[in-house]
CSV table of C-alpha atoms in Angstrom, one decimal:
chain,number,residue,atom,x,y,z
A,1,UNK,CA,-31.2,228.0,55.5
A,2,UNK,CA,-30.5,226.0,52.1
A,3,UNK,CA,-30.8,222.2,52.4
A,4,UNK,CA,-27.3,221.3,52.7
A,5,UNK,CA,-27.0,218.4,49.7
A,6,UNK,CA,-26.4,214.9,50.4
A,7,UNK,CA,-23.4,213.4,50.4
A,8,UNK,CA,-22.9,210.2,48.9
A,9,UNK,CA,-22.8,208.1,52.1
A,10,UNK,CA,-26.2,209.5,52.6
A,11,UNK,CA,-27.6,208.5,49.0
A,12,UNK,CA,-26.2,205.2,49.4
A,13,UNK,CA,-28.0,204.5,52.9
A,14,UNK,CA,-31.0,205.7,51.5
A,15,UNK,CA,-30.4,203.2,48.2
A,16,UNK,CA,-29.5,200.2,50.6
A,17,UNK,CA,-32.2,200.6,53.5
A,18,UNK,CA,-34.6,200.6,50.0
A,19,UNK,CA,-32.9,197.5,48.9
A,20,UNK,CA,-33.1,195.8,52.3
A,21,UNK,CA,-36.6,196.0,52.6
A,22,UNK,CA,-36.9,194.5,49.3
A,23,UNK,CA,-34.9,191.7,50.1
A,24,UNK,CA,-36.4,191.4,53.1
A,25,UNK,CA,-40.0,191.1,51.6
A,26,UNK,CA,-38.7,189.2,48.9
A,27,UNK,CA,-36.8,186.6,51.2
A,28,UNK,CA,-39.9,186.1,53.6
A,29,UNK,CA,-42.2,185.6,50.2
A,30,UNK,CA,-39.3,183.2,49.2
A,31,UNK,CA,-39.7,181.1,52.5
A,32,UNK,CA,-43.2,180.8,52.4
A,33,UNK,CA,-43.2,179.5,48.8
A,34,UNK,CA,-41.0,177.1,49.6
A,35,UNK,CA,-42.6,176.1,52.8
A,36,UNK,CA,-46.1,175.6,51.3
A,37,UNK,CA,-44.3,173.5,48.5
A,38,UNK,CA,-42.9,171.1,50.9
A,39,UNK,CA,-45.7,171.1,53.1
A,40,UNK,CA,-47.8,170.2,50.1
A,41,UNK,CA,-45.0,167.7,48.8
A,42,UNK,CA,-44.9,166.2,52.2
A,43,UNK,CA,-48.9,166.1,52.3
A,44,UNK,CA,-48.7,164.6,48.9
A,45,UNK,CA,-46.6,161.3,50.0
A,46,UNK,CA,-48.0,161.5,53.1
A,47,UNK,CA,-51.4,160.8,51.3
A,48,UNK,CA,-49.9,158.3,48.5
A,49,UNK,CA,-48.5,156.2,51.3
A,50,UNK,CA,-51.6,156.0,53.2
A,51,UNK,CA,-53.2,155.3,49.9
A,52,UNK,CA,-51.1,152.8,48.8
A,53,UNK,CA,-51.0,151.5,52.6
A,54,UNK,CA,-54.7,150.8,52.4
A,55,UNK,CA,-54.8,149.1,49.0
A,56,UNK,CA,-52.0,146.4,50.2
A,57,UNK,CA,-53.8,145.9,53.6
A,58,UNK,CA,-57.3,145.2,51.2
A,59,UNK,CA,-55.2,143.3,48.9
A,60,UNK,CA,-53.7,141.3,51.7
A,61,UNK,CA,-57.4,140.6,53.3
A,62,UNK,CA,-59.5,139.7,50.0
A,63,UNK,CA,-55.6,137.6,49.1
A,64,UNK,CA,-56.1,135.8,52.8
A,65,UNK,CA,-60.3,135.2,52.5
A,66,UNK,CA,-59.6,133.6,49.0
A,67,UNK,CA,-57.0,131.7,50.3
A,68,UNK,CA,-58.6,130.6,53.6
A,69,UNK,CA,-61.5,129.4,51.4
A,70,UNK,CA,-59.3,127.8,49.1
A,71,UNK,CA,-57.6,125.9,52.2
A,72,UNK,CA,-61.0,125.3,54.0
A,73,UNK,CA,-62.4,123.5,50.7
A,74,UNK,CA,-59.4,121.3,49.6
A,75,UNK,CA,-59.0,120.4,53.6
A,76,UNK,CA,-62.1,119.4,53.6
A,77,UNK,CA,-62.0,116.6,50.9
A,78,UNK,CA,-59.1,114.9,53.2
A,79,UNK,CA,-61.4,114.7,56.3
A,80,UNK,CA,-64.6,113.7,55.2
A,81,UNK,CA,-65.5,110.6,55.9
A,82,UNK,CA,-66.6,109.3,52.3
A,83,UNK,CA,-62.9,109.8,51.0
A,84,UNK,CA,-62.5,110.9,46.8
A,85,UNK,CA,-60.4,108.7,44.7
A,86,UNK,CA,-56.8,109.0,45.1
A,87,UNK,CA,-56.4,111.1,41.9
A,88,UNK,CA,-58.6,113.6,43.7
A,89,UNK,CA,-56.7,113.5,46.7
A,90,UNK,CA,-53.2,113.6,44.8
A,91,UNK,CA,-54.7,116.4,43.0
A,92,UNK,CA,-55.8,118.5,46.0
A,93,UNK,CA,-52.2,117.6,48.1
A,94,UNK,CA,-50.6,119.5,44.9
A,95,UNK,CA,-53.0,122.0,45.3
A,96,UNK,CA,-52.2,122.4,48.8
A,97,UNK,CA,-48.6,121.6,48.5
A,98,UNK,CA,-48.2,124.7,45.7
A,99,UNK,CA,-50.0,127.3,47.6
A,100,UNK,CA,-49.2,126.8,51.2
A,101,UNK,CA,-45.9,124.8,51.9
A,102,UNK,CA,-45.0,127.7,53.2
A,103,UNK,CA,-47.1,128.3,56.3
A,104,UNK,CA,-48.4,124.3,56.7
A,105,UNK,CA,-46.5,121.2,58.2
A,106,UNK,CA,-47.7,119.0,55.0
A,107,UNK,CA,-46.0,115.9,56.4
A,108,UNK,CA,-48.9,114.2,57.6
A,109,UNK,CA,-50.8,114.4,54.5
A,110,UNK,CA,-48.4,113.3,52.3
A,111,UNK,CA,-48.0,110.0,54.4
A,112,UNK,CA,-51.3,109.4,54.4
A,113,UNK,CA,-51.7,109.4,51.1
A,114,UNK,CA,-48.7,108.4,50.3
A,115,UNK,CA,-49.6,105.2,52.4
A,116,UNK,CA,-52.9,104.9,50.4
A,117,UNK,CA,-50.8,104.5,47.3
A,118,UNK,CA,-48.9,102.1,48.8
A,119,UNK,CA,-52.3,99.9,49.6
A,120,UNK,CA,-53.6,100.4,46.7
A,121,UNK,CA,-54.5,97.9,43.5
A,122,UNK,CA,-55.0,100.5,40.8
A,123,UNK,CA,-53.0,100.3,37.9
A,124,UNK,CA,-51.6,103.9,37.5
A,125,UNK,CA,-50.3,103.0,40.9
A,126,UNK,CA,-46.4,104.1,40.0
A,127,UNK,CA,-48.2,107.5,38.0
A,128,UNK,CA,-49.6,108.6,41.7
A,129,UNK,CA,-46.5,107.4,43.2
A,130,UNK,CA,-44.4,109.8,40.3
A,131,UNK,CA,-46.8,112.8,41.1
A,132,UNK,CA,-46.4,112.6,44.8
A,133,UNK,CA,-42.6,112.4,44.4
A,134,UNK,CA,-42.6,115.1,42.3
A,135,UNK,CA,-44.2,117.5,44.1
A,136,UNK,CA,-42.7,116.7,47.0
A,137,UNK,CA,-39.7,117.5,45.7
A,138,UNK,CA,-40.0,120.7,43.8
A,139,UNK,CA,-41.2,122.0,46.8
A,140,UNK,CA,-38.2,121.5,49.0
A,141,UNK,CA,-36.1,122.4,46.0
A,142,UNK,CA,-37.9,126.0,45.9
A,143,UNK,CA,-37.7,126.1,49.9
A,144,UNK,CA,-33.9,125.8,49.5
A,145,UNK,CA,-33.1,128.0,46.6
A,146,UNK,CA,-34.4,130.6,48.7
A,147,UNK,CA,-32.8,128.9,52.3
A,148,UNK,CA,-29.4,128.7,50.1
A,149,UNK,CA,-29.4,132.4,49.3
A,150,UNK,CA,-30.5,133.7,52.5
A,151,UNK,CA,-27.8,131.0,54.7
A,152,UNK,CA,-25.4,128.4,53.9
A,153,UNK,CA,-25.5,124.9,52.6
A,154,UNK,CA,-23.4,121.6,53.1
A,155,UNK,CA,-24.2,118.5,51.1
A,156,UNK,CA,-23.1,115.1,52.3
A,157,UNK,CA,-23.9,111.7,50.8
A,158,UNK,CA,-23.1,108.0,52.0
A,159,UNK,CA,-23.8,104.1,51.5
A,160,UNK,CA,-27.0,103.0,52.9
A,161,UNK,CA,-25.0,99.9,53.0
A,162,UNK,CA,-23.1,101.3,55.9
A,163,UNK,CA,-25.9,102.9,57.7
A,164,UNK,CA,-27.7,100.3,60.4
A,165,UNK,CA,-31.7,99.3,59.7
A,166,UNK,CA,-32.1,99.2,63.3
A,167,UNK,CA,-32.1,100.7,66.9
A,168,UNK,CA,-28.7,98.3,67.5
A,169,UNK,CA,-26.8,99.0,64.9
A,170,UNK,CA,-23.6,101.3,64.7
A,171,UNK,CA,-24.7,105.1,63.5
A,172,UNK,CA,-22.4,106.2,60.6
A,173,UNK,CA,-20.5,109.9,61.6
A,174,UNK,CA,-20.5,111.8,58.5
A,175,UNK,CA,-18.0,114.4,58.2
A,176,UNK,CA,-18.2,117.8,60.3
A,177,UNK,CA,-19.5,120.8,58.5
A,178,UNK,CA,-18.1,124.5,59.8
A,179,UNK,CA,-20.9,127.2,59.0
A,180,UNK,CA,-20.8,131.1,59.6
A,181,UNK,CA,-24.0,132.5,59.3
A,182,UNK,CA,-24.3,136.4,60.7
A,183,UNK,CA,-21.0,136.6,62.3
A,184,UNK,CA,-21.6,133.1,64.4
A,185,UNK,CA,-19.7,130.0,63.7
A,186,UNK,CA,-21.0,126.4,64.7
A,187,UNK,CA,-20.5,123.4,64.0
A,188,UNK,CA,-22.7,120.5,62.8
A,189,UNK,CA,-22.4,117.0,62.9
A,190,UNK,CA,-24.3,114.4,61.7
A,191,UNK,CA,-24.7,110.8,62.3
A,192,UNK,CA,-27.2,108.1,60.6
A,193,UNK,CA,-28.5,106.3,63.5
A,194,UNK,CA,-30.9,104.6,61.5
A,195,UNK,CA,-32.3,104.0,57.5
A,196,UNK,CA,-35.9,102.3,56.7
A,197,UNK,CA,-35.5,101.4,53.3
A,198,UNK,CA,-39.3,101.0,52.8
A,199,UNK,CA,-40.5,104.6,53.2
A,200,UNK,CA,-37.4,105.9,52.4
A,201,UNK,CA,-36.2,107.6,55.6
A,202,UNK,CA,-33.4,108.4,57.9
A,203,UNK,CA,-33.1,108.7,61.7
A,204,UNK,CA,-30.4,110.9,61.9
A,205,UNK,CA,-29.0,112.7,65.2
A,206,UNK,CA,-27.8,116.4,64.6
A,207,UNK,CA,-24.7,117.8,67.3
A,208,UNK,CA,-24.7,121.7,67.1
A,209,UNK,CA,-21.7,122.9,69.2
A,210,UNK,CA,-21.6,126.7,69.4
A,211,UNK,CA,-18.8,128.5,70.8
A,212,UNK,CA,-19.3,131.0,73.6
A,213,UNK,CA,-17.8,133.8,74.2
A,214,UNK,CA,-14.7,132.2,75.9
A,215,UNK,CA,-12.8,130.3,73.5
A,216,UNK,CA,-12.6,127.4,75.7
A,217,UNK,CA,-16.3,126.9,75.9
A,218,UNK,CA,-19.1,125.0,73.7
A,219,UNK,CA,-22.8,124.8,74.3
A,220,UNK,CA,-23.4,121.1,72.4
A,221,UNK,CA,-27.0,120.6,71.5
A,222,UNK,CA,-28.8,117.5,69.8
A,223,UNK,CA,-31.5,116.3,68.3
A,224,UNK,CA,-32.8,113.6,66.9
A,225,UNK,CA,-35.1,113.1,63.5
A,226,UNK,CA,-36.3,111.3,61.0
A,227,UNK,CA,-35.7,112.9,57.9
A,228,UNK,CA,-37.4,112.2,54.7
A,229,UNK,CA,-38.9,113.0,51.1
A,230,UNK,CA,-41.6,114.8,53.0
A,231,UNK,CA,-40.0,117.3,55.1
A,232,UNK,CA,-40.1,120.6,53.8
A,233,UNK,CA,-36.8,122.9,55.5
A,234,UNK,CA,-39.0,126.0,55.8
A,235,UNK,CA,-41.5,124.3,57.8
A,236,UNK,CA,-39.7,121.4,59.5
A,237,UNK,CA,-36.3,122.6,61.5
A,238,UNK,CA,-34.3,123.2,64.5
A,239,UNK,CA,-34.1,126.6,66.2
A,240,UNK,CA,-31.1,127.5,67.4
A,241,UNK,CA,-30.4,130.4,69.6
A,242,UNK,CA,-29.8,134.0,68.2
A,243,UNK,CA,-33.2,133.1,65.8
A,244,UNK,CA,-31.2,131.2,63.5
A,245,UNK,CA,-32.7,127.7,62.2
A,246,UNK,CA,-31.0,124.3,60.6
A,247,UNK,CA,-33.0,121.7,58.5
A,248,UNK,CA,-32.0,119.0,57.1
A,249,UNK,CA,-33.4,117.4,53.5
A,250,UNK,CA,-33.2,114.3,51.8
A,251,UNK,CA,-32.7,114.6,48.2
A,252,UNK,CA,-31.9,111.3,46.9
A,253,UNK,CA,-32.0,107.9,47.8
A,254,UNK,CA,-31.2,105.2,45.3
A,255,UNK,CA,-28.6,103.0,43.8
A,256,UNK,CA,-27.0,102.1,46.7
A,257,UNK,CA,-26.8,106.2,48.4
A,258,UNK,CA,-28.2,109.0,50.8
A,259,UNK,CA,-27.8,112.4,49.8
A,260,UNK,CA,-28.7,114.8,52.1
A,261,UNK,CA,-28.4,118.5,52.9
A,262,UNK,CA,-28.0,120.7,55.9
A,263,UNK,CA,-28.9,124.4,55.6
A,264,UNK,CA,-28.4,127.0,58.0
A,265,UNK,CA,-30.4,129.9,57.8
A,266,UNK,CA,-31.7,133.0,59.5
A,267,UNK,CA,-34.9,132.4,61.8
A,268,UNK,CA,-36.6,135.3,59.4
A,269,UNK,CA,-37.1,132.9,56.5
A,270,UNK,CA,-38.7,129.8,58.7
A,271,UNK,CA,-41.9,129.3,57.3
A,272,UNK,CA,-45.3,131.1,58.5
A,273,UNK,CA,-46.8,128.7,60.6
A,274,UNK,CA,-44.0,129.4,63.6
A,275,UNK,CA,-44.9,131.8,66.4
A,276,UNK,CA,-42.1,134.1,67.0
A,277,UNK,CA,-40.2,134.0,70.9
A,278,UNK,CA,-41.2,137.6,72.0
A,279,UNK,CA,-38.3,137.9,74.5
A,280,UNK,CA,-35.7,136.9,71.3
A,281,UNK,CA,-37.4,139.8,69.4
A,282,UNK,CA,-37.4,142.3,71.9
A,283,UNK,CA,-33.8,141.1,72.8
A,284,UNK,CA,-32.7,141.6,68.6
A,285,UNK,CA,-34.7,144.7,69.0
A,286,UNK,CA,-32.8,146.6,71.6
A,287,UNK,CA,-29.5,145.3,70.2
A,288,UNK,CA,-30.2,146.9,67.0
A,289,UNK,CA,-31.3,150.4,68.8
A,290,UNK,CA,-27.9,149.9,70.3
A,291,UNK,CA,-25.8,149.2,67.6
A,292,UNK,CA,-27.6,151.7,65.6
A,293,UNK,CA,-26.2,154.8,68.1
B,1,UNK,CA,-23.2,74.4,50.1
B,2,UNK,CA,-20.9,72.6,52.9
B,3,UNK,CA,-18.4,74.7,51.4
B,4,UNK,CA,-19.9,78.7,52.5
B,5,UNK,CA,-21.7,77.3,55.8
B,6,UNK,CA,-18.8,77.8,58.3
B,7,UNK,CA,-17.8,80.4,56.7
B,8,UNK,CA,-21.6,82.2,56.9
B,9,UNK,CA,-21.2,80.9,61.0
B,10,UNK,CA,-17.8,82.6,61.3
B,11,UNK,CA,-18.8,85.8,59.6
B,12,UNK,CA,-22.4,85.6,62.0
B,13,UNK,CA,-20.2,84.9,65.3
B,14,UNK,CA,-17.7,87.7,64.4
B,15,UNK,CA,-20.1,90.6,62.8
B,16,UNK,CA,-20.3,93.5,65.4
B,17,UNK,CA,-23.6,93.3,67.1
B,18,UNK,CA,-24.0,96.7,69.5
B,19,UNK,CA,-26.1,97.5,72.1
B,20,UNK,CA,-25.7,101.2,72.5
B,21,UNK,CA,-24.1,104.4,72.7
B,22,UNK,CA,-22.9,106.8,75.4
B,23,UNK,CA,-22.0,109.9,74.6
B,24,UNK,CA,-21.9,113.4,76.0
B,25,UNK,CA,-18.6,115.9,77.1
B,26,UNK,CA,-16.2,116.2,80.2
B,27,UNK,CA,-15.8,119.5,81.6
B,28,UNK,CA,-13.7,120.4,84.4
B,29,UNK,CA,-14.5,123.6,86.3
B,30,UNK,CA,-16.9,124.6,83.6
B,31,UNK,CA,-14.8,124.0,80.9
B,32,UNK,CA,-14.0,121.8,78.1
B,33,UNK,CA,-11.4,118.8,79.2
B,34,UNK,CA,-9.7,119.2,76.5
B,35,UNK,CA,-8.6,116.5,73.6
B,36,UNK,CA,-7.2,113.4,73.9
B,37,UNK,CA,-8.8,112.2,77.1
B,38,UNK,CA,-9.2,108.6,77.5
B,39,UNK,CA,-12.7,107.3,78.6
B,40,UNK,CA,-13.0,103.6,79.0
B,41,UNK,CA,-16.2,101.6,80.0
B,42,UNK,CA,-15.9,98.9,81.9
B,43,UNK,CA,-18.5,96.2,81.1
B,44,UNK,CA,-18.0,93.1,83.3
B,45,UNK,CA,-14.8,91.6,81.6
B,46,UNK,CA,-14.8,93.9,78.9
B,47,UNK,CA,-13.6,97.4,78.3
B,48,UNK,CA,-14.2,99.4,76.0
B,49,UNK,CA,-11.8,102.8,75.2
B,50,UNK,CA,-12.2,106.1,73.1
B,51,UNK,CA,-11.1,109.6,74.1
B,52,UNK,CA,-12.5,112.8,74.1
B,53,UNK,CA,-11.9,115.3,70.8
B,54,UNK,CA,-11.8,119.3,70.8
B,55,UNK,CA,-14.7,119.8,72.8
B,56,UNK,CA,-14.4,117.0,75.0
B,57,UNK,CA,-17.2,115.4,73.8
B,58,UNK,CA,-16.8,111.4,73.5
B,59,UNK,CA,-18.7,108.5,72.4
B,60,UNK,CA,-18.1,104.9,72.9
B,61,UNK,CA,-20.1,101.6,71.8
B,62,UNK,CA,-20.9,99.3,74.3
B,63,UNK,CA,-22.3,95.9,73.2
B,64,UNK,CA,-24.8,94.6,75.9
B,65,UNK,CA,-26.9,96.2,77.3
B,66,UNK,CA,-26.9,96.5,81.1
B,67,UNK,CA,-24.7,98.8,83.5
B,68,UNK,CA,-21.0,99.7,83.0
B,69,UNK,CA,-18.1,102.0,85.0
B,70,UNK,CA,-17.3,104.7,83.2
B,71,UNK,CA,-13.6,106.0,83.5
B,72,UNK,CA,-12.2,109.3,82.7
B,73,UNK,CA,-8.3,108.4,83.0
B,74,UNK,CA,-7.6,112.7,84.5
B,75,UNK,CA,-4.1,113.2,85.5
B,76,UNK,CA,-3.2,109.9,86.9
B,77,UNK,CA,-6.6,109.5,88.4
B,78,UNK,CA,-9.5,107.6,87.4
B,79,UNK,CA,-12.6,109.0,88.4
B,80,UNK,CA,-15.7,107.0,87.4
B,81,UNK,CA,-19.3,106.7,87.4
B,82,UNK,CA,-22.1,104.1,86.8
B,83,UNK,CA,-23.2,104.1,83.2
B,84,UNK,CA,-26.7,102.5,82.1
B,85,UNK,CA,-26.6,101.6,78.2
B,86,UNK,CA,-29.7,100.9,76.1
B,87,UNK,CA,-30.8,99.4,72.5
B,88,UNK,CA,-30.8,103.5,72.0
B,89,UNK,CA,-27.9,106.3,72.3
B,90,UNK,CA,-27.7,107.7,75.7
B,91,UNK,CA,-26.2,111.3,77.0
B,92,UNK,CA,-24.1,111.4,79.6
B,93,UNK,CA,-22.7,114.7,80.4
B,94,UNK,CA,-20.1,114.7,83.0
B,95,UNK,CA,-17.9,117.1,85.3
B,96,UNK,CA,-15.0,116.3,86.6
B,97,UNK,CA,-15.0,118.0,90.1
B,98,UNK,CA,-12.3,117.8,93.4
B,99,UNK,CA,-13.1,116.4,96.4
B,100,UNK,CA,-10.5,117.2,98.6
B,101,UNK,CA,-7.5,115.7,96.3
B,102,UNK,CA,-9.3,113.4,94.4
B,103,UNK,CA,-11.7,114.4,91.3
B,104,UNK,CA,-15.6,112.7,91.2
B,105,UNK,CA,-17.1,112.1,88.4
B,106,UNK,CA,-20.9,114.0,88.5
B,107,UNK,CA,-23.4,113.6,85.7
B,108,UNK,CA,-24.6,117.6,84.6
């Protein structure tokens, strides 16, 4: 019996089934390329995170020794009993003032020493007074360039003429200031309750009224302070609810005026020394989750 | 010298001298008061008036020291309490509640 010949049907199943097992091999070689390159690319991050994870968290513990020495040392020369000069100490508050204003309540010190100047008899008497000041200063200027940016601001200023010098006299109302900060309006007002011209401070009393949900309803919380040169916003503030702070500074007081400013700004960029509210975090925490679906 | 020295008496006699503050809100049923409220504190002889703003919040400047009546003047009623004021400001927070037809004035 002759082999009956093939039709072309049959030559072109033959041709594809060839052609599919090539693909076949050739698609399975394909995946495994590709899954050993992404396994190796994931390995490869997976490794330069871990790497670079480790070399922060050494940088961050030889960054913290050096620093906790550094604080130990210049701490020390303010509570030893035989006391430098008051260069020394100026120089050591600047030293602390610099590189921890951010995680210390410096308030104290600076008194201190700033009431040493004020005993003193030396004769570069107004040049400590100028370098206290200073620093001082550019320290709550750097805290609220970065308070400003991160919340809002409002500046006020009035006649220390008008304000009383003691407990009896009438506090001065400075003008409201509306501030939204993360979708929550308040309101702040302010009122001088008291000025001590001698160390340059302010007793001021601070009305937060926050809306609640209902229109018609306000939670109205004071406090009082006294405000001056030497408090540092990051450090020295009110919380408010939904981790959100206000501080107040003093930035001039001469010729006759007050200026000060309030700033409003997210609980994340208080300074270092506060110890968070678990219950707050875990409560922001399961919002976000929430919101997040 | 003859010429200023009355006139240094007249501006000591008359120059406000104040004891202290009371301050705090009115709410009725939970809620704000409202605006415009009038509060007065009666001091022996003397009263002394201010009303409430937008959040019912109030503050009035009494100048002795000592215990006053505090009024909230509520829809022809004048419920009041017993105020204490000191050298320093002092909160009081107050609720306007009904007791039977009349409102009471309780400190929150």
């Amino acid at each position: 019996m002759a082999d009956k010949p093939r039709d072309g049907w049959e030559k072109a199943a033959m041709i594809l089934q060839s052609i599919g097992g090539f693909a076949t091999a050739s698609v399975v070689a394909l995946l495994g390329i590709a899954g050993s390159h992404l396994l190796e690319k994931r390995q490869t991050i997976d490794t330069n995170v871990r790497l670079y994870t480790e070399l922060m968290s050494k940088r961050e513990e030889s960054e913290s020794a050096l620093r906790k020495d550094m604080f130990t040392s210049i701490i020390d020369t303010f509570l030893k009993p035989q006391a430098p000069s008051l260069d020394v100490r100026i120089l050591n508050l600047e030293l602390l003032a610099y590189n921890f204003h951010e995680s210390l309540n410096l308030k104290p010190l600076f008194f201190n020493v700033d009431r040493q100047i004020r005993q003193t008899t030396d004769a570069r008497k107004s040049e400590y007074r100028e370098r206290l000041n200073r620093v001082a200063r550019e320290i709550t200027r750097k805290q609220m360039v970065i308070l400003e940016g991160a919340g809002m601001k409002y500046d006020s200023k009035f006649k220390l003429a008008n304000a009383p010098t003691s407990k009896k006299g009438l506090p001065v109302e400075l003008e409201e200031a509306e501030l939204s900060l993360e979708g929550i309006m308040r309101e702040f007002r302010m009122y001088v309750m008291e000025v001590n011209p001698e160390t340059q401070e302010l007793r001021l009393r601070l009305e937060v009224i926050t809306p609640e949900q209902s229109s018609s309803s306000f939670v109205i919380n004071d406090v009082e302070f006294w405000v001056g040169f030497y408090d540092f916003p990051m450090i020295d503030h009110t919380r408010l609810s939904h981790d959100q702070r206000v501080a107040v500074t003093l930035s001039n007081f001469q010729e006759g005026y007050a200026n000060i400013t309030l700033v409003y700004f997210p609980g994340s960029y208080a300074g270092l020394k506060e110890k968070p509210y678990y219950q707050e975090l875990v409560k922001e925490l399961v919002k976000k989750a929430g919101d997040s679906r | 010298m003859t010429a200023w020295l009355p006139a240094l008496v007249v501006c000591l006699v008359s120059a406000p001298a104040f004891a202290g503050e009371i301050r705090g809100t009115v709410t009725v049923g939970g809620k704000s008061i409202g605006q415009g409220i009038a509060i007065e504190a009666h001091c022996g002889e003397q009263v002394h008036s201010t009303s409430t703003d937008k959040y019912g919040s109030y503050r009035v400047f009494l100048p002795e020291n000592g215990t006053c009546q505090l009024q909230v003047l509520y829809q022809n009623q004048t419920p009041s309490r017993e105020v204490i004021s000191f050298d320093d400001s002092t909160r009081y927070d107050l609720a306007l509640e009904k007791d039977g037809e009349q409102y009471v004035v309780r400190r929150k």
